[in-house]
PDB file of C-alpha atoms in Angstrom:
ATOM      1  CA  MET A  25       5.720 -28.635 -32.582  1.00  0.00           C
ATOM      2  CA  TRP A  26       7.468 -31.613 -31.065  1.00  0.00           C
ATOM      3  CA  ALA A  27       9.259 -32.921 -34.172  1.00  0.00           C
ATOM      4  CA  PRO A  28      12.137 -30.371 -34.309  1.00  0.00           C
ATOM      5  CA  ASP A  29      12.834 -30.803 -30.592  1.00  0.00           C
ATOM      6  CA  ILE A  30      12.863 -34.601 -30.919  1.00  0.00           C
ATOM      7  CA  TYR A  31      15.157 -34.396 -33.940  1.00  0.00           C
ATOM      8  CA  GLU A  32      17.519 -32.068 -32.096  1.00  0.00           C
ATOM      9  CA  GLY A  33      17.627 -33.966 -28.813  1.00  0.00           C
ATOM     10  CA  SER A  34      17.723 -37.577 -30.019  1.00  0.00           C
ATOM     11  CA  PRO A  35      20.803 -39.500 -31.232  1.00  0.00           C
ATOM     12  CA  THR A  36      21.167 -39.261 -34.992  1.00  0.00           C
ATOM     13  CA  PRO A  37      20.386 -42.957 -35.747  1.00  0.00           C
ATOM     14  CA  VAL A  38      17.204 -42.709 -33.664  1.00  0.00           C
ATOM     15  CA  THR A  39      16.247 -39.496 -35.443  1.00  0.00           C
ATOM     16  CA  ALA A  40      16.722 -41.129 -38.840  1.00  0.00           C
ATOM     17  CA  PHE A  41      14.542 -44.076 -37.791  1.00  0.00           C
ATOM     18  CA  LEU A  42      11.788 -41.789 -36.486  1.00  0.00           C
ATOM     19  CA  SER A  43      11.951 -39.792 -39.702  1.00  0.00           C
ATOM     20  CA  ILE A  44      11.427 -42.794 -41.985  1.00  0.00           C
ATOM     21  CA  ALA A  45       9.672 -45.696 -40.255  1.00  0.00           C
ATOM     22  CA  PRO A  46       6.390 -43.997 -39.190  1.00  0.00           C
ATOM     23  CA  LYS A  47       5.872 -42.524 -42.656  1.00  0.00           C
ATOM     24  CA  ILE A  48       6.374 -45.892 -44.343  1.00  0.00           C
ATOM     25  CA  SER A  49       3.994 -47.576 -41.906  1.00  0.00           C
ATOM     26  CA  ILE A  50       1.252 -44.965 -42.193  1.00  0.00           C
ATOM     27  CA  SER A  51       1.588 -44.744 -45.971  1.00  0.00           C
ATOM     28  CA  ALA A  52       1.376 -48.536 -46.311  1.00  0.00           C
ATOM     29  CA  ASN A  53      -1.774 -48.774 -44.197  1.00  0.00           C
ATOM     30  CA  ILE A  54      -3.563 -45.891 -45.878  1.00  0.00           C
ATOM     31  CA  SER A  55      -2.553 -47.256 -49.282  1.00  0.00           C
ATOM     32  CA  ARG A  56      -4.336 -50.504 -48.406  1.00  0.00           C
ATOM     33  CA  VAL A  57      -7.444 -48.510 -47.569  1.00  0.00           C
ATOM     34  CA  SER A  58      -7.209 -46.719 -50.918  1.00  0.00           C
ATOM     35  CA  ILE A  59      -6.732 -49.974 -52.855  1.00  0.00           C
ATOM     36  CA  TYR A  60      -9.243 -52.249 -51.124  1.00  0.00           C
ATOM     37  CA  GLY A  61     -11.731 -49.669 -49.909  1.00  0.00           C
ATOM     38  CA  SER A  62     -12.914 -46.163 -50.561  1.00  0.00           C
ATOM     39  CA  TYR A  63     -13.591 -42.917 -48.742  1.00  0.00           C
ATOM     40  CA  GLY A  64     -16.036 -40.124 -49.381  1.00  0.00           C
ATOM     41  CA  ALA A  65     -15.505 -36.641 -50.704  1.00  0.00           C
ATOM     42  CA  THR A  66     -15.487 -35.143 -47.200  1.00  0.00           C
ATOM     43  CA  LEU A  67     -12.548 -37.268 -46.059  1.00  0.00           C
ATOM     44  CA  GLN A  68     -10.738 -36.529 -49.295  1.00  0.00           C
ATOM     45  CA  GLN A  69     -11.106 -32.790 -48.655  1.00  0.00           C
ATOM     46  CA  ILE A  70      -9.680 -33.298 -45.161  1.00  0.00           C
ATOM     47  CA  PHE A  71      -6.697 -35.095 -46.685  1.00  0.00           C
ATOM     48  CA  PHE A  72      -6.214 -32.242 -49.140  1.00  0.00           C
ATOM     49  CA  PHE A  73      -6.332 -29.663 -46.333  1.00  0.00           C
ATOM     50  CA  CYS A  74      -3.824 -31.618 -44.213  1.00  0.00           C
ATOM     51  CA  SER A  75      -1.487 -31.928 -47.205  1.00  0.00           C
ATOM     52  CA  ILE A  76      -1.580 -28.186 -47.848  1.00  0.00           C
ATOM     53  CA  ALA A  77      -1.098 -27.351 -44.164  1.00  0.00           C
ATOM     54  CA  SER A  78       1.909 -29.687 -43.870  1.00  0.00           C
ATOM     55  CA  MET A  79       3.555 -28.330 -46.997  1.00  0.00           C
ATOM     56  CA  ILE A  80       3.132 -24.684 -45.959  1.00  0.00           C
ATOM     57  CA  LEU A  81       4.180 -25.248 -42.348  1.00  0.00           C
ATOM     58  CA  GLY A  82       7.245 -27.282 -43.308  1.00  0.00           C
ATOM     59  CA  ALA A  83       8.434 -24.744 -45.874  1.00  0.00           C
ATOM     60  CA  LEU A  84       7.928 -21.593 -43.797  1.00  0.00           C
ATOM     61  CA  ALA A  85       9.153 -22.945 -40.451  1.00  0.00           C
ATOM     62  CA  ALA A  86      12.412 -24.241 -41.940  1.00  0.00           C
ATOM     63  CA  MET A  87      13.415 -20.739 -43.020  1.00  0.00           C
ATOM     64  CA  ALA A  88      14.098 -19.517 -39.485  1.00  0.00           C
ATOM     65  CA  GLN A  89      16.192 -22.440 -38.230  1.00  0.00           C
ATOM     66  CA  THR A  90      19.872 -22.163 -37.335  1.00  0.00           C
ATOM     67  CA  LYS A  91      20.699 -25.751 -36.293  1.00  0.00           C
ATOM     68  CA  VAL A  92      21.440 -28.554 -38.735  1.00  0.00           C
ATOM     69  CA  LYS A  93      18.829 -31.075 -37.612  1.00  0.00           C
ATOM     70  CA  ARG A  94      15.902 -28.696 -37.270  1.00  0.00           C
ATOM     71  CA  PRO A  95      15.577 -27.868 -41.008  1.00  0.00           C
ATOM     72  CA  LEU A  96      15.566 -31.623 -41.619  1.00  0.00           C
ATOM     73  CA  ALA A  97      12.678 -31.929 -39.155  1.00  0.00           C
ATOM     74  CA  HIS A  98      10.652 -29.239 -40.912  1.00  0.00           C
ATOM     75  CA  SER A  99      11.521 -30.759 -44.272  1.00  0.00           C
ATOM     76  CA  SER A 100      10.121 -34.015 -42.927  1.00  0.00           C
ATOM     77  CA  ILE A 101       6.876 -32.232 -42.039  1.00  0.00           C
ATOM     78  CA  GLY A 102       6.689 -30.781 -45.528  1.00  0.00           C
ATOM     79  CA  HIS A 103       7.337 -34.141 -47.166  1.00  0.00           C
ATOM     80  CA  VAL A 104       4.470 -35.641 -45.192  1.00  0.00           C
ATOM     81  CA  GLY A 105       2.262 -33.187 -47.051  1.00  0.00           C
ATOM     82  CA  TYR A 106       3.761 -34.097 -50.406  1.00  0.00           C
ATOM     83  CA  ILE A 107       3.430 -37.825 -49.766  1.00  0.00           C
ATOM     84  CA  ARG A 108      -0.104 -37.415 -48.426  1.00  0.00           C
ATOM     85  CA  THR A 109      -0.993 -35.907 -51.803  1.00  0.00           C
ATOM     86  CA  GLY A 110      -0.682 -39.373 -53.332  1.00  0.00           C
ATOM     87  CA  PHE A 111      -3.297 -41.154 -51.232  1.00  0.00           C
ATOM     88  CA  SER A 112      -5.483 -38.037 -51.081  1.00  0.00           C
ATOM     89  CA  CYS A 113      -6.224 -38.607 -54.760  1.00  0.00           C
ATOM     90  CA  GLY A 114      -7.703 -42.052 -54.146  1.00  0.00           C
ATOM     91  CA  THR A 115      -6.491 -43.299 -57.527  1.00  0.00           C
ATOM     92  CA  ILE A 116      -4.010 -45.920 -58.708  1.00  0.00           C
ATOM     93  CA  GLU A 117      -1.810 -43.147 -60.092  1.00  0.00           C
ATOM     94  CA  GLY A 118      -1.861 -41.497 -56.677  1.00  0.00           C
ATOM     95  CA  ILE A 119      -0.788 -44.696 -54.924  1.00  0.00           C
ATOM     96  CA  GLN A 120       1.984 -45.246 -57.457  1.00  0.00           C
ATOM     97  CA  SER A 121       3.269 -41.700 -56.941  1.00  0.00           C
ATOM     98  CA  LEU A 122       3.057 -42.212 -53.168  1.00  0.00           C
ATOM     99  CA  LEU A 123       5.220 -45.337 -53.346  1.00  0.00           C
ATOM    100  CA  ILE A 124       7.766 -43.555 -55.522  1.00  0.00           C
ATOM    101  CA  GLY A 125       7.739 -40.568 -53.187  1.00  0.00           C
ATOM    102  CA  ILE A 126       8.215 -42.559 -49.976  1.00  0.00           C
ATOM    103  CA  PHE A 127      11.024 -44.621 -51.532  1.00  0.00           C
ATOM    104  CA  ILE A 128      12.933 -41.552 -52.699  1.00  0.00           C
ATOM    105  CA  TYR A 129      12.301 -39.747 -49.414  1.00  0.00           C
ATOM    106  CA  ALA A 130      13.683 -42.708 -47.448  1.00  0.00           C
ATOM    107  CA  LEU A 131      16.868 -42.750 -49.540  1.00  0.00           C
ATOM    108  CA  MET A 132      17.383 -38.994 -49.176  1.00  0.00           C
ATOM    109  CA  THR A 133      16.797 -39.122 -45.426  1.00  0.00           C
ATOM    110  CA  ILE A 134      19.197 -42.021 -44.895  1.00  0.00           C
ATOM    111  CA  ASP A 135      21.853 -40.163 -46.876  1.00  0.00           C
ATOM    112  CA  ALA A 136      21.339 -36.864 -45.032  1.00  0.00           C
ATOM    113  CA  PHE A 137      21.438 -38.361 -41.552  1.00  0.00           C
ATOM    114  CA  ALA A 138      24.399 -40.576 -42.442  1.00  0.00           C
ATOM    115  CA  ILE A 139      26.393 -37.437 -43.239  1.00  0.00           C
ATOM    116  CA  VAL A 140      25.162 -35.657 -40.091  1.00  0.00           C
ATOM    117  CA  SER A 141      26.161 -38.717 -38.057  1.00  0.00           C
ATOM    118  CA  ALA A 142      29.603 -38.789 -39.689  1.00  0.00           C
ATOM    119  CA  LEU A 143      30.138 -35.137 -38.771  1.00  0.00           C
ATOM    120  CA  ARG A 144      29.314 -35.543 -35.086  1.00  0.00           C
ATOM    121  CA  GLN A 145      33.013 -35.968 -34.222  1.00  0.00           C
ATOM    122  CA  THR A 146      33.584 -32.377 -35.360  1.00  0.00           C
ATOM    123  CA  ARG A 147      30.797 -31.114 -33.109  1.00  0.00           C
ATOM    124  CA  VAL A 148      28.726 -29.806 -36.010  1.00  0.00           C
ATOM    125  CA  LYS A 149      25.521 -28.486 -34.484  1.00  0.00           C
ATOM    126  CA  TYR A 150      24.713 -25.193 -36.169  1.00  0.00           C
ATOM    127  CA  ILE A 151      24.346 -24.502 -39.877  1.00  0.00           C
ATOM    128  CA  ALA A 152      27.208 -22.005 -39.643  1.00  0.00           C
ATOM    129  CA  ASP A 153      29.473 -24.831 -38.468  1.00  0.00           C
ATOM    130  CA  LEU A 154      29.231 -26.367 -41.946  1.00  0.00           C
ATOM    131  CA  GLY A 155      31.225 -23.494 -43.428  1.00  0.00           C
ATOM    132  CA  ALA A 156      34.598 -25.242 -43.392  1.00  0.00           C
ATOM    133  CA  LEU A 157      33.233 -28.592 -44.571  1.00  0.00           C
ATOM    134  CA  ALA A 158      34.162 -28.014 -48.217  1.00  0.00           C
ATOM    135  CA  LYS A 159      37.819 -27.680 -47.208  1.00  0.00           C
ATOM    136  CA  THR A 160      38.011 -30.373 -44.541  1.00  0.00           C
ATOM    137  CA  ASN A 161      35.800 -32.992 -46.232  1.00  0.00           C
ATOM    138  CA  PRO A 162      34.860 -32.046 -49.807  1.00  0.00           C
ATOM    139  CA  ILE A 163      33.270 -35.434 -50.582  1.00  0.00           C
ATOM    140  CA  SER A 164      30.832 -35.048 -47.684  1.00  0.00           C
ATOM    141  CA  ALA A 165      30.155 -31.438 -48.692  1.00  0.00           C
ATOM    142  CA  ILE A 166      29.304 -32.423 -52.272  1.00  0.00           C
ATOM    143  CA  THR A 167      27.182 -35.395 -51.175  1.00  0.00           C
ATOM    144  CA  PHE A 168      25.334 -33.324 -48.592  1.00  0.00           C
ATOM    145  CA  SER A 169      24.721 -30.563 -51.129  1.00  0.00           C
ATOM    146  CA  ILE A 170      23.261 -32.972 -53.693  1.00  0.00           C
ATOM    147  CA  THR A 171      21.050 -34.544 -51.032  1.00  0.00           C
ATOM    148  CA  MET A 172      19.654 -31.212 -49.845  1.00  0.00           C
ATOM    149  CA  PHE A 173      19.076 -30.003 -53.402  1.00  0.00           C
ATOM    150  CA  SER A 174      17.159 -33.239 -53.978  1.00  0.00           C
ATOM    151  CA  TYR A 175      15.142 -32.509 -50.819  1.00  0.00           C
ATOM    152  CA  ALA A 176      14.288 -29.132 -52.325  1.00  0.00           C
ATOM    153  CA  GLY A 177      13.118 -30.751 -55.558  1.00  0.00           C
ATOM    154  CA  ILE A 178      15.632 -29.256 -57.946  1.00  0.00           C
ATOM    155  CA  PRO A 179      15.748 -31.041 -61.331  1.00  0.00           C
ATOM    156  CA  PRO A 180      17.050 -33.460 -62.478  1.00  0.00           C
ATOM    157  CA  LEU A 181      17.531 -34.956 -59.012  1.00  0.00           C
ATOM    158  CA  ALA A 182      15.355 -37.708 -57.552  1.00  0.00           C
ATOM    159  CA  GLY A 183      13.433 -35.341 -55.282  1.00  0.00           C
ATOM    160  CA  PHE A 184      12.178 -33.465 -58.330  1.00  0.00           C
ATOM    161  CA  CYS A 185      10.954 -36.694 -59.940  1.00  0.00           C
ATOM    162  CA  SER A 186       9.132 -37.601 -56.736  1.00  0.00           C
ATOM    163  CA  LYS A 187       7.288 -34.290 -56.550  1.00  0.00           C
ATOM    164  CA  PHE A 188       6.573 -34.326 -60.285  1.00  0.00           C
ATOM    165  CA  TYR A 189       4.745 -37.658 -60.051  1.00  0.00           C
ATOM    166  CA  LEU A 190       2.843 -36.539 -56.947  1.00  0.00           C
ATOM    167  CA  PHE A 191       1.712 -33.245 -58.449  1.00  0.00           C
ATOM    168  CA  PHE A 192       0.850 -34.919 -61.740  1.00  0.00           C
ATOM    169  CA  ALA A 193      -1.364 -37.383 -59.832  1.00  0.00           C
ATOM    170  CA  ALA A 194      -3.009 -34.464 -58.008  1.00  0.00           C
ATOM    171  CA  LEU A 195      -3.841 -32.760 -61.287  1.00  0.00           C
ATOM    172  CA  GLY A 196      -5.160 -36.051 -62.643  1.00  0.00           C
ATOM    173  CA  CYS A 197      -7.688 -36.391 -59.821  1.00  0.00           C
ATOM    174  CA  GLY A 198      -8.877 -32.787 -60.124  1.00  0.00           C
ATOM    175  CA  ALA A 199      -6.943 -31.275 -57.194  1.00  0.00           C
ATOM    176  CA  TYR A 200      -6.083 -28.167 -59.190  1.00  0.00           C
ATOM    177  CA  PHE A 201      -5.408 -26.070 -56.093  1.00  0.00           C
ATOM    178  CA  LEU A 202      -3.203 -28.615 -54.327  1.00  0.00           C
ATOM    179  CA  ALA A 203      -0.589 -28.907 -57.087  1.00  0.00           C
ATOM    180  CA  PRO A 204       0.152 -25.139 -57.384  1.00  0.00           C
ATOM    181  CA  VAL A 205       0.441 -24.866 -53.606  1.00  0.00           C
ATOM    182  CA  GLY A 206       2.930 -27.739 -53.692  1.00  0.00           C
ATOM    183  CA  VAL A 207       4.965 -25.992 -56.371  1.00  0.00           C
ATOM    184  CA  VAL A 208       5.055 -22.718 -54.389  1.00  0.00           C
ATOM    185  CA  THR A 209       6.088 -24.440 -51.162  1.00  0.00           C
ATOM    186  CA  SER A 210       8.756 -26.333 -53.095  1.00  0.00           C
ATOM    187  CA  VAL A 211      10.184 -23.019 -54.289  1.00  0.00           C
ATOM    188  CA  ILE A 212      10.199 -21.727 -50.711  1.00  0.00           C
ATOM    189  CA  GLY A 213      11.791 -24.992 -49.615  1.00  0.00           C
ATOM    190  CA  CYS A 214      14.568 -24.463 -52.159  1.00  0.00           C
ATOM    191  CA  TRP A 215      15.761 -21.468 -50.156  1.00  0.00           C
ATOM    192  CA  ALA A 216      15.446 -23.206 -46.788  1.00  0.00           C
ATOM    193  CA  ALA A 217      17.031 -26.500 -47.850  1.00  0.00           C
ATOM    194  CA  GLY A 218      19.589 -24.708 -49.996  1.00  0.00           C
ATOM    195  CA  ARG A 219      21.054 -22.857 -47.006  1.00  0.00           C
ATOM    196  CA  LEU A 220      22.827 -25.993 -45.768  1.00  0.00           C
ATOM    197  CA  PRO A 221      24.748 -26.802 -48.973  1.00  0.00           C
ATOM    198  CA  ARG A 222      25.354 -23.093 -49.594  1.00  0.00           C
ATOM    199  CA  VAL A 223      27.071 -22.704 -46.225  1.00  0.00           C
ATOM    200  CA  SER A 224      28.930 -26.010 -46.539  1.00  0.00           C
ATOM    201  CA  LYS A 225      30.305 -25.004 -49.944  1.00  0.00           C
ATOM    202  CA  PHE A 226      31.002 -21.287 -49.487  1.00  0.00           C
ATOM    203  CA  GLY A 227      31.106 -20.782 -45.735  1.00  0.00           C
ATOM    204  CA  GLY A 228      30.105 -17.697 -43.791  1.00  0.00           C
ATOM    205  CA  PRO A 229      31.226 -15.360 -41.046  1.00  0.00           C
ATOM    206  CA  LYS A 230      31.081 -18.155 -38.462  1.00  0.00           C
ATOM    207  CA  ALA A 231      32.341 -20.921 -40.701  1.00  0.00           C
ATOM    208  CA  VAL A 232      34.620 -22.713 -38.271  1.00  0.00           C
ATOM    209  CA  LEU A 233      34.425 -26.391 -37.383  1.00  0.00           C
ATOM    210  CA  ARG A 234      34.965 -26.965 -33.700  1.00  0.00           C
ATOM    211  CA  ALA A 235      37.407 -29.695 -32.680  1.00  0.00           C
ATOM    212  CA  PRO A 236      36.079 -32.433 -30.404  1.00  0.00           C
ATOM    213  CA  ASP A 237      36.645 -31.965 -26.708  1.00  0.00           C
ATOM    214  CA  THR A 238      39.526 -33.840 -25.153  1.00  0.00           C
TER     215      THR A 238
END
């Protein structure tokens, strides 16, 4: 997969742009197709399959990552699946949930990458490097924790509301298999996304922030 490597190797502002702009553009264009046109049952099944594949891949792949940006990349892959659920339904409720989902996702992503960008002076690269963040910058640690818990979809945060509307729209259009898969991958994502705030709040055996080189 190219996304984690691009996220890791690109400057943080560029990574944030690549994480948000393509999803907004694609979602807007496909939403127009859903509103002004229609697609058959075969294409809808393809959309459903792609949504499930993205959600599963994003949740499972994020579990094995050790660098800060790479879990964000896999979370982005998973959120593509969640957002795709909205236009897969082909209903007004699905489009409404898609718009809510993409708006909340954009806000969460901007917040997460703003914090990562602010921490670049301390050479934070690995998840273990976040261990001392609660002591050196508690405001950033709390903000980052709330953002990642929202990514994971923990109530009552905005990420939970986003997924609730998307899954509710999926059930409304008869996608009874898609919604449970989304719930399961969200639970898996809670562990993966929760590692970052857990380390930043409580630290670990390698919880030392490296000073910038002089």
